[in-house]
Amino acid sequence: MEIIKNWLQRNLKGDPILWAIVILFSIISIAVVYSATGTLAYKKMSGNTEYFLFKHTSLIVVGLAFMWLAHRIDYRYYSRLSLYALLLSVPLLLFTFFLGGTTLNEASRWLTIPVINQTFQPSDLAKLALIAHVASMLSRRQQNVQDFRTTLLPVMLWVGLICGIIIMSNASTALLLFGTCLLLMFLGRVPLKQMAVMVAIGAVVGGIGLSTGQRLKTVQSRLESFTDKSKPVPFQLEHSYIAIATGGITGKGPGQSTERNILPHPYSDFIYAVIIEEYGMIGGVVVLFLYLAFLYRGLKTVMNSYGAFGGLLSAGLSFSLVLQAMVNMGVAVGLGPITGLPLPLLSMGGTSLIFTGISIGIILSVSRGEREVRPMTGEPADTMRIPKKTAYA
């Protein structure tokens, strides 16, 4: 046991409780996705019910590997990397929408990676890059945070550009990302008047993006279905309610879901309903508690941060993941319109698991920087200087 403990201390840096939460999420995800995809695998894979189990497990392992790699990098390097990632994500988003995107569910959100034939959403890269870059811009402008030209204008341009492109094919992701950026601005001490300007301009850009994009009719339909109680409950929500109602307090048991055979995308969009059906309200509350614990540990890293960039970066990524989880769970229980957002850390996914892993790895890198002490001097790690060529001046 001592050997294992020493190995973990050497290789898994940062917040140990956050590591434990992620590992627990991974185990739950493997079990639930295996159950939710059993029928699908039997029909599409000639009876090979373990196909999606092995595929999802391998993707989780890859995501954990990227998380480990990301947490080993000094988080301050992500300040400059965020700009390069944004410059790469813009042409990828435009190419996906206008030219080479793979259209699924009437939306061009995916690029197919050659050779491995794996779909990839450029919005995942753009989301991570934008949050990191907004945190970087705000941290470097703390002395001029009330100046419109030096602070709000560059933030507004990047947020408007990225969210404006994403909303043309994925409205829920764009709105969630915009809300996360507003939260970062609030934490970065941007005046409320400037944030109001940001909201107004965001509404205009969002309206233009929706009207010229692919999702306007879908957004209108989903909003009407949610607000107009005279209309019948959408098919997927109806069976989500059935799954939750029949789950009871303790659930039907692992692998005993019946609605997984009826629900569209029970392994992603509505996996929370399957969790409650099989593990009951107890299972649903445990999952909710784990997300709140994740948020708490992320915010604790913020409170312990010596520098503005580390705190804003950890806050932005933590809120982004947990807000998406809350939206997904809220949809499953009828607290919001259908969005199509997966449940982070639990839903079956491809490259999204990798970017989720990178995001958590960055949060762990921030917590690692605040926990470690500079050798020989006893100086906190966050005050250590990195070479000028990698510092973001």
Coordinates of C-alpha atoms in Angstrom, one line a residue:
M1 CA 0.0 0.0 0.0
E2 CA 2.8 2.4 0.8
I3 CA 4.3 1.8 -2.7
I4 CA 1.0 2.6 -4.4
K5 CA 0.6 5.7 -2.2
N6 CA 4.0 6.9 -3.1
W7 CA 3.4 6.3 -6.8
L8 CA 0.1 8.2 -6.7
Q9 CA 1.7 11.1 -4.9
R10 CA 4.5 11.3 -7.6
N11 CA 2.3 11.0 -10.6
L12 CA -1.1 12.4 -9.7
K13 CA -0.5 16.0 -8.7
G14 CA -3.0 18.6 -7.8
D15 CA -6.2 18.2 -5.8
P16 CA -6.6 14.5 -4.8
I17 CA -10.3 14.8 -4.1
L18 CA -10.8 16.1 -7.7
W19 CA -8.9 13.1 -9.0
A20 CA -11.1 10.8 -6.9
I21 CA -14.3 12.5 -8.3
V22 CA -13.2 12.1 -11.9
I23 CA -12.3 8.4 -11.4
L24 CA -15.6 7.8 -9.8
F25 CA -17.4 9.5 -12.7
S26 CA -15.5 7.3 -15.1
I27 CA -16.5 4.1 -13.4
I28 CA -20.2 5.2 -13.3
S29 CA -20.0 6.2 -16.9
I30 CA -18.7 2.8 -18.0
A31 CA -21.5 1.0 -16.2
V32 CA -24.3 3.2 -17.3
V33 CA -23.2 3.5 -21.0
Y34 CA -22.8 -0.3 -21.1
S35 CA -26.4 -0.7 -20.0
A36 CA -27.7 2.1 -22.2
T37 CA -26.1 0.8 -25.4
G38 CA -26.7 -2.9 -24.9
T39 CA -29.8 -3.1 -27.2
L40 CA -28.2 -0.7 -29.8
A41 CA -25.1 -2.8 -29.9
Y42 CA -27.1 -6.0 -30.3
K43 CA -29.0 -4.6 -33.3
K44 CA -26.2 -2.8 -35.1
M45 CA -23.2 -5.0 -34.2
S46 CA -24.7 -8.4 -34.9
G47 CA -25.2 -9.3 -31.3
N48 CA -21.9 -8.0 -30.0
T49 CA -23.3 -6.3 -26.9
E50 CA -19.8 -5.4 -25.6
Y51 CA -18.8 -3.3 -28.7
F52 CA -19.8 0.1 -27.2
L53 CA -18.5 -1.0 -23.8
F54 CA -15.0 -1.5 -25.1
K55 CA -15.1 1.5 -27.3
H56 CA -16.3 3.8 -24.6
T57 CA -13.9 2.4 -22.0
S58 CA -11.0 3.0 -24.4
L59 CA -12.1 6.6 -25.0
I60 CA -12.3 7.2 -21.3
V61 CA -8.8 5.9 -20.9
V62 CA -7.6 8.2 -23.7
G63 CA -9.4 11.1 -22.0
L64 CA -7.8 10.3 -18.7
A65 CA -4.4 10.1 -20.4
F66 CA -4.9 13.6 -21.9
M67 CA -6.1 14.8 -18.5
W68 CA -2.8 13.5 -17.0
L69 CA -0.7 15.1 -19.7
A70 CA -2.6 18.5 -19.3
H71 CA -2.1 18.5 -15.5
R72 CA 1.6 18.0 -15.9
I73 CA 2.0 21.3 -17.8
D74 CA 2.4 24.6 -15.9
Y75 CA -1.1 26.2 -16.3
R76 CA 0.5 29.6 -17.2
Y77 CA 1.6 28.1 -20.5
Y78 CA -2.1 27.8 -21.5
S79 CA -2.3 31.6 -21.6
R80 CA -0.4 31.7 -24.9
L81 CA -1.6 28.4 -26.2
S82 CA -5.2 29.6 -25.9
L83 CA -4.6 32.3 -28.6
Y84 CA -3.1 29.7 -31.0
A85 CA -6.0 27.3 -30.3
L86 CA -8.5 30.1 -31.1
L87 CA -6.7 31.0 -34.3
L88 CA -7.0 27.3 -35.3
S89 CA -10.6 26.9 -34.2
V90 CA -12.0 29.8 -36.2
P91 CA -11.2 28.3 -39.7
L92 CA -12.1 24.8 -38.4
L93 CA -15.6 26.1 -37.4
L94 CA -16.1 27.9 -40.7
F95 CA -14.9 25.0 -42.7
T96 CA -17.2 22.6 -40.8
F97 CA -20.3 24.8 -41.3
F98 CA -19.8 26.0 -44.9
L99 CA -17.7 23.3 -46.6
G100 CA -16.7 20.0 -45.1
G101 CA -18.8 19.3 -42.1
T102 CA -20.5 16.0 -41.4
T103 CA -24.2 16.6 -41.0
L104 CA -26.0 14.8 -38.2
N105 CA -29.4 15.7 -36.9
E106 CA -29.7 18.5 -39.5
A107 CA -26.6 20.3 -38.1
S108 CA -23.1 20.6 -39.5
R109 CA -21.1 20.3 -36.3
W110 CA -18.7 17.5 -37.0
L111 CA -15.5 16.9 -38.9
T112 CA -14.5 13.4 -39.7
I113 CA -10.9 12.7 -38.9
P114 CA -9.3 10.7 -41.8
V115 CA -7.8 7.2 -41.1
I116 CA -9.4 6.7 -37.7
N117 CA -12.8 7.7 -39.0
Q118 CA -13.7 9.5 -35.8
T119 CA -16.0 12.5 -35.7
F120 CA -14.7 15.7 -34.1
Q121 CA -16.5 18.8 -33.0
P122 CA -14.4 21.9 -33.5
S123 CA -16.7 23.7 -31.1
D124 CA -15.1 21.6 -28.3
L125 CA -11.7 23.1 -29.1
A126 CA -13.2 26.6 -29.5
K127 CA -15.0 26.4 -26.2
L128 CA -11.9 25.4 -24.3
A129 CA -9.7 28.0 -26.1
L130 CA -12.1 30.8 -25.6
I131 CA -12.5 30.3 -21.9
A132 CA -8.8 30.1 -21.4
H133 CA -8.2 33.2 -23.6
V134 CA -10.9 35.3 -21.9
A135 CA -9.3 34.4 -18.6
S136 CA -5.9 35.4 -20.0
M137 CA -7.2 38.8 -21.3
L138 CA -9.0 39.7 -18.1
S139 CA -6.0 38.7 -15.9
R140 CA -3.7 40.9 -17.9
R141 CA -6.1 43.9 -17.8
Q142 CA -6.9 44.0 -14.1
Q143 CA -5.4 47.4 -13.8
N144 CA -7.5 48.7 -16.7
V145 CA -10.6 46.5 -16.2
Q146 CA -13.0 49.5 -16.5
D147 CA -11.5 50.7 -19.8
F148 CA -13.8 49.9 -22.7
R149 CA -11.2 49.9 -25.4
T150 CA -8.5 47.9 -23.6
T151 CA -10.7 45.4 -21.8
L152 CA -14.2 45.0 -23.1
L153 CA -13.6 45.5 -26.8
P154 CA -11.1 42.6 -27.3
V155 CA -13.1 40.3 -25.1
M156 CA -16.3 41.2 -27.0
L157 CA -14.7 40.6 -30.4
W158 CA -13.5 37.1 -29.5
V159 CA -16.6 36.1 -27.7
G160 CA -18.9 37.5 -30.4
L161 CA -16.9 35.8 -33.2
I162 CA -16.7 32.3 -31.6
C163 CA -20.2 32.2 -30.2
G164 CA -21.6 33.8 -33.4
I165 CA -20.1 31.0 -35.5
I166 CA -21.1 28.2 -33.1
I167 CA -24.7 29.3 -32.7
M168 CA -25.3 28.8 -36.5
S169 CA -25.1 25.0 -35.9
N170 CA -25.3 24.6 -32.1
A171 CA -27.4 27.1 -30.2
S172 CA -27.2 25.5 -26.8
T173 CA -23.4 25.2 -26.8
A174 CA -23.1 28.9 -27.9
L175 CA -25.5 30.2 -25.2
L176 CA -23.8 28.1 -22.5
L177 CA -20.3 29.4 -23.6
F178 CA -21.6 33.0 -23.8
G179 CA -23.0 32.6 -20.2
T180 CA -19.6 31.2 -19.0
C181 CA -17.8 34.2 -20.5
L182 CA -20.2 36.6 -18.8
L183 CA -19.5 34.8 -15.5
L184 CA -15.7 35.2 -16.1
M185 CA -16.2 38.9 -16.8
F186 CA -18.1 39.3 -13.5
L187 CA -15.4 37.5 -11.6
G188 CA -12.8 39.6 -13.5
R189 CA -14.4 42.7 -12.0
V190 CA -15.7 44.0 -15.3
P191 CA -18.3 46.8 -14.5
L192 CA -22.0 45.8 -14.8
K193 CA -22.6 48.5 -17.4
Q194 CA -20.0 47.0 -19.7
M195 CA -21.5 43.6 -19.2
A196 CA -24.9 44.9 -20.1
V197 CA -23.4 46.2 -23.4
M198 CA -21.9 42.8 -23.9
V199 CA -25.3 41.1 -23.4
A200 CA -27.0 43.5 -25.8
I201 CA -24.4 43.0 -28.5
G202 CA -24.5 39.2 -27.8
A203 CA -28.2 39.2 -28.4
V204 CA -27.8 40.9 -31.8
V205 CA -25.0 38.6 -32.9
G206 CA -26.9 35.6 -31.6
G207 CA -30.0 36.6 -33.5
I208 CA -28.1 37.1 -36.7
G209 CA -26.3 33.7 -36.2
L210 CA -29.6 31.9 -35.6
S211 CA -31.4 33.5 -38.5
T212 CA -28.6 32.7 -41.0
G213 CA -27.8 29.3 -39.5
Q214 CA -29.4 25.9 -39.4
R215 CA -31.0 25.8 -35.9
L216 CA -33.6 28.6 -35.9
K217 CA -36.6 26.4 -36.5
T218 CA -35.3 23.8 -34.1
V219 CA -34.8 26.4 -31.4
Q220 CA -38.3 27.8 -32.0
S221 CA -39.9 24.4 -31.9
R222 CA -38.2 23.4 -28.7
L223 CA -39.0 26.7 -26.9
E224 CA -42.7 26.4 -28.0
S225 CA -42.9 22.8 -26.8
F226 CA -41.5 23.9 -23.4
T227 CA -43.6 27.0 -22.9
D228 CA -46.9 26.0 -24.6
K229 CA -48.5 23.5 -22.2
S230 CA -51.3 22.9 -24.6
K231 CA -49.0 21.0 -26.9
P232 CA -48.2 17.4 -26.3
V233 CA -45.0 16.5 -24.5
P234 CA -42.2 15.7 -27.0
F235 CA -41.5 12.0 -27.5
Q236 CA -38.1 11.9 -25.9
L237 CA -39.2 13.9 -22.8
E238 CA -42.3 11.7 -22.3
H239 CA -40.1 8.6 -22.1
S240 CA -37.6 10.4 -19.9
Y241 CA -40.4 11.1 -17.5
I242 CA -41.5 7.5 -17.6
A243 CA -37.9 6.3 -16.9
I244 CA -37.7 8.7 -13.9
A245 CA -41.1 7.8 -12.6
T246 CA -40.6 4.1 -12.8
G247 CA -37.2 4.3 -11.2
G248 CA -38.6 5.1 -7.8
I249 CA -36.3 5.6 -4.8
T250 CA -33.8 2.7 -5.3
G251 CA -34.3 2.0 -9.1
K252 CA -34.8 -1.2 -11.1
G253 CA -31.2 -2.3 -10.8
P254 CA -28.2 -2.1 -13.0
G255 CA -28.9 -3.1 -16.6
Q256 CA -32.7 -3.3 -16.0
S257 CA -33.8 -0.2 -17.8
T258 CA -36.7 -0.6 -20.3
E259 CA -36.8 3.0 -21.6
R260 CA -33.2 2.7 -22.9
N261 CA -34.9 0.7 -25.8
I262 CA -37.2 3.6 -26.6
L263 CA -35.4 6.8 -25.7
P264 CA -33.5 8.5 -28.5
H265 CA -29.8 8.8 -27.5
P266 CA -30.2 7.1 -24.0
Y267 CA -26.4 7.0 -23.8
S268 CA -25.8 10.7 -24.2
D269 CA -28.6 13.3 -24.1
F270 CA -30.9 11.4 -21.8
I271 CA -28.4 9.2 -19.9
Y272 CA -29.5 10.9 -16.6
A273 CA -33.0 9.4 -17.0
V274 CA -31.5 6.0 -17.5
I275 CA -29.4 6.5 -14.3
I276 CA -32.5 7.3 -12.3
E277 CA -34.5 4.4 -13.8
E278 CA -31.8 1.9 -12.9
Y279 CA -30.4 3.4 -9.7
G280 CA -33.4 5.4 -8.5
M281 CA -33.5 8.9 -7.0
I282 CA -30.6 7.8 -4.8
G283 CA -28.5 7.4 -7.8
G284 CA -29.7 10.6 -9.3
V285 CA -28.8 12.5 -6.1
V286 CA -25.4 10.9 -5.9
V287 CA -24.6 12.1 -9.4
L288 CA -25.9 15.6 -8.6
F289 CA -23.8 15.6 -5.5
L290 CA -20.6 14.6 -7.4
Y291 CA -21.1 17.5 -9.8
L292 CA -21.6 19.9 -6.9
A293 CA -18.5 18.5 -5.2
F294 CA -16.6 18.9 -8.5
L295 CA -17.7 22.6 -8.6
Y296 CA -16.7 23.1 -5.0
R297 CA -13.2 21.7 -5.5
G298 CA -12.8 23.9 -8.6
L299 CA -13.9 27.0 -6.7
K300 CA -11.6 26.1 -3.8
T301 CA -8.8 26.1 -6.3
V302 CA -9.9 29.6 -7.3
M303 CA -9.9 30.8 -3.7
N304 CA -6.4 29.4 -3.2
S305 CA -5.0 30.9 -6.4
Y306 CA -2.2 33.4 -6.1
G307 CA -2.7 34.9 -9.5
A308 CA -5.7 36.2 -11.4
F309 CA -5.2 33.9 -14.5
G310 CA -5.2 30.7 -12.5
G311 CA -8.3 31.6 -10.6
L312 CA -10.2 32.8 -13.6
L313 CA -9.1 29.8 -15.7
S314 CA -10.2 27.3 -13.0
A315 CA -13.5 29.1 -12.4
G316 CA -14.3 29.3 -16.1
L317 CA -13.6 25.6 -16.9
S318 CA -15.3 24.4 -13.7
F319 CA -18.5 26.4 -14.3
S320 CA -18.6 25.4 -18.0
L321 CA -18.6 21.7 -17.2
V322 CA -21.0 21.9 -14.2
L323 CA -23.4 24.3 -15.9
Q324 CA -23.6 21.9 -18.9
A325 CA -24.3 19.0 -16.5
M326 CA -27.1 21.0 -14.8
V327 CA -28.7 21.9 -18.1
N328 CA -28.6 18.2 -19.2
M329 CA -30.1 17.0 -15.9
G330 CA -32.6 19.8 -15.9
V331 CA -33.9 18.8 -19.4
A332 CA -34.3 15.2 -18.3
V333 CA -36.5 16.1 -15.4
G334 CA -38.5 18.8 -17.4
L335 CA -36.9 22.0 -16.0
G336 CA -35.8 23.3 -19.4
P337 CA -36.3 22.9 -23.1
I338 CA -34.5 20.1 -25.0
T339 CA -31.0 21.1 -25.8
G340 CA -29.1 18.0 -27.1
L341 CA -26.2 18.7 -24.7
P342 CA -24.5 15.5 -23.4
L343 CA -23.8 15.0 -19.7
P344 CA -20.1 15.7 -19.2
L345 CA -18.0 12.8 -17.7
L346 CA -20.9 10.4 -18.1
S347 CA -22.3 10.4 -21.6
M348 CA -20.8 8.3 -24.3
G349 CA -18.8 10.5 -26.6
G350 CA -15.7 10.6 -28.9
T351 CA -13.4 13.5 -28.9
S352 CA -15.6 15.4 -26.4
L353 CA -14.2 13.1 -23.7
I354 CA -10.7 14.1 -24.7
F355 CA -11.5 17.9 -24.4
T356 CA -13.3 17.3 -21.1
G357 CA -10.2 15.5 -19.9
I358 CA -8.0 18.4 -21.0
S359 CA -10.2 20.9 -19.3
I360 CA -10.1 18.9 -16.0
G361 CA -6.3 18.5 -16.4
I362 CA -5.9 22.3 -16.6
I363 CA -8.0 22.7 -13.4
L364 CA -5.7 20.1 -11.8
S365 CA -2.7 22.0 -13.1
V366 CA -3.9 25.2 -11.4
S367 CA -4.5 23.3 -8.1
R368 CA -1.1 21.7 -8.5
G369 CA 0.6 25.1 -9.0
E370 CA -1.1 26.4 -5.8
R371 CA -0.1 23.3 -3.8
E372 CA 3.5 22.9 -4.7
V373 CA 6.3 24.8 -3.2
R374 CA 9.3 25.9 -5.2
P375 CA 12.4 23.8 -4.3
M376 CA 15.2 25.3 -2.2
T377 CA 13.5 28.7 -1.7
G378 CA 10.1 27.8 -0.2
E379 CA 8.5 30.3 -2.7
P380 CA 5.0 29.4 -3.7
A381 CA 4.9 27.9 -7.2
D382 CA 2.5 30.5 -8.6
T383 CA 5.2 33.2 -8.1
M384 CA 7.8 31.3 -10.1
R385 CA 8.6 32.9 -13.4
I386 CA 8.5 31.1 -16.7
P387 CA 10.8 32.0 -19.6
K388 CA 10.0 35.3 -21.4
K389 CA 9.3 33.5 -24.7
T390 CA 6.4 31.6 -23.1
A391 CA 5.1 34.3 -20.9
Y392 CA 2.0 36.2 -22.1
A393 CA 3.0 39.8 -21.8

